Short mmCIF file of C-alpha atoms and ligand atoms in Angstrom, two decimals:
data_model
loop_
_atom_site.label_atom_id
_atom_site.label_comp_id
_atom_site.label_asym_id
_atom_site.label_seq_id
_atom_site.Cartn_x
_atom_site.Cartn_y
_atom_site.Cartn_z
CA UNK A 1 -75.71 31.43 68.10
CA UNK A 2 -75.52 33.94 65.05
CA UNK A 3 -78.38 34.66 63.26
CA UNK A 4 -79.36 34.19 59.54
CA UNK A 5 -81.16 36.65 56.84
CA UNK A 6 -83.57 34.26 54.53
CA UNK A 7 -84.32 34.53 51.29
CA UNK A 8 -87.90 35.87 52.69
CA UNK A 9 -85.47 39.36 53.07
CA UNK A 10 -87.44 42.13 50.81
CA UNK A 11 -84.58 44.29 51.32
CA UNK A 12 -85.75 46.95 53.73
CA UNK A 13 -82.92 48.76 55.33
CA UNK A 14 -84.57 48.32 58.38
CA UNK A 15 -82.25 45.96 60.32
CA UNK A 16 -78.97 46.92 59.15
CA UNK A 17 -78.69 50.05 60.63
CA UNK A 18 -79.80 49.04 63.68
CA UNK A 19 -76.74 46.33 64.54
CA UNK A 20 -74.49 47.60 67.10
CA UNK A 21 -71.92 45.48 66.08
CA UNK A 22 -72.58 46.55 62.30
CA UNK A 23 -72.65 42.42 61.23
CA UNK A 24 -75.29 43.21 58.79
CA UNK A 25 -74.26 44.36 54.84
CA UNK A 26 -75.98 43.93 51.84
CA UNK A 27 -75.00 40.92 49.74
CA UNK A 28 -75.34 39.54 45.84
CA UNK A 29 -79.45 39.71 46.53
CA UNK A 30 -80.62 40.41 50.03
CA UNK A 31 -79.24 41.09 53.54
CA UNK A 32 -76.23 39.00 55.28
CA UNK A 33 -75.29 38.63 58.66
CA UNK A 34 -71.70 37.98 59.34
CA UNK A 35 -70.97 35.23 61.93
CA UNK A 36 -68.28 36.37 63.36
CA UNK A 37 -69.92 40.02 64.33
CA UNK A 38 -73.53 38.54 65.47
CA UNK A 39 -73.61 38.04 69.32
CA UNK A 40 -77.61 37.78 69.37
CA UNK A 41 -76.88 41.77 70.57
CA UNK A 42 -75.12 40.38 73.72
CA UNK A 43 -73.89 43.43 75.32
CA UNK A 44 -76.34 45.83 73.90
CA UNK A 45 -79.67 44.43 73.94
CA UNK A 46 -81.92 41.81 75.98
CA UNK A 47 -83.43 40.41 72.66
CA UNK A 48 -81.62 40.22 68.75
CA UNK A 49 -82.66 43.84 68.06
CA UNK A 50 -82.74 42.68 63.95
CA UNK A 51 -85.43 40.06 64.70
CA UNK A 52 -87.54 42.70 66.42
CA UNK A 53 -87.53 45.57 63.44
CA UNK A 54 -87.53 42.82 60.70
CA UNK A 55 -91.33 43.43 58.87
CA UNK A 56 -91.33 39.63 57.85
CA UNK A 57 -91.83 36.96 59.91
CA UNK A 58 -89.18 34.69 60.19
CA UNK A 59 -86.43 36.14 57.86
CA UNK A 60 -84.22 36.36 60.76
CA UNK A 61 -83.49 33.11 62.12
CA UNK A 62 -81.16 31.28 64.66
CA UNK A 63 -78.34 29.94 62.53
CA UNK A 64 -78.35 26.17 63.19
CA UNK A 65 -74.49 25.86 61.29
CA UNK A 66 -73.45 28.14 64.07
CA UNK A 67 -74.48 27.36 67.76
CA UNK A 68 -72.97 29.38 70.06
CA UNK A 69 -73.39 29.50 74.55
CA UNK A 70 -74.01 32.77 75.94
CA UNK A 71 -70.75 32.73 77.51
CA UNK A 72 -69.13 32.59 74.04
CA UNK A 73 -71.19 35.35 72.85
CA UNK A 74 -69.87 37.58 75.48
CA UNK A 75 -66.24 36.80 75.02
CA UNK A 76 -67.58 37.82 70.89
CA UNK A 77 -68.70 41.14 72.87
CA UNK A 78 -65.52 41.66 74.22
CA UNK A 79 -63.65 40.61 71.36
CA UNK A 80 -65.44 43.30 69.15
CA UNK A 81 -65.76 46.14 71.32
CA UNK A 82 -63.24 45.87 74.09
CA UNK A 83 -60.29 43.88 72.72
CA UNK A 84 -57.77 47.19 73.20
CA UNK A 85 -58.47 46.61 76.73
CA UNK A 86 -57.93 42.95 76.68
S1 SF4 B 1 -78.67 39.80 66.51
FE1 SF4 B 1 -77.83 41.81 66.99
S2 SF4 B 1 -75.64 41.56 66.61
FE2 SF4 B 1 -76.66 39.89 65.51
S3 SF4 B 1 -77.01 40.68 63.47
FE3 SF4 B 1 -78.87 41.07 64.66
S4 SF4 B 1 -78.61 43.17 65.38
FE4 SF4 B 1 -76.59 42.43 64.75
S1 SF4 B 2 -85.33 43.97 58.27
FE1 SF4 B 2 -85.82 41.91 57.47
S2 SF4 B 2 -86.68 42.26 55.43
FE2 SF4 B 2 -85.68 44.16 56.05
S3 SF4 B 2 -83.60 44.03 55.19
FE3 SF4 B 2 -83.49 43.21 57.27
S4 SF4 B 2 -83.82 40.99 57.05
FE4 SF4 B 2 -84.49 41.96 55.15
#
């Protein structure tokens, strides 16, 4: 499942450097993730490395409107950073 960047976002920088799979930009007012780059940090990290630098509770999310199974996330993982090997 991607995650999601609420409007609770005060714009901190904090997160978006931190994405190894640089699915984080700035949008019209606050922080967006993109879909198709979020793999919960699949690959990199044991937990959504976002959620744990975010300062405000709850701005990062599970995105309901895209469910995903681990197994999907890691083809995502292989997709992003492997796919010349594929
Ligand atoms: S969960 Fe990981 S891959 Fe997804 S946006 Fe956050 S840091 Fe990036
Ligand atoms: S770390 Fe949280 S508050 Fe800061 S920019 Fe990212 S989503 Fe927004």
């Amino acid at each position: 499942m991607a995650l999601l960047i609420k409007k609770s976002c005060i714009n901190c920088d904090m997160c978006e450097p931190e994405c190894p799979n640089q699915a984080i930009t700035m949008g019209a007012e606050i922080y967006e993730i993109n879909p198709n780059l979020c793999t919960e940090c699949v690959g990199h990290y044991d937990q959504p490395t976002c959620m744990k630098v975010c300062p405000i509770d709850n701005t990062i999310i599970h995105d309901p409107e895209h469910k995903e199974s681990n197994e999907q996330l890691w083809d995502k993982f292989v997709l992003i950073h492997h796919a010349d090997k594929l």
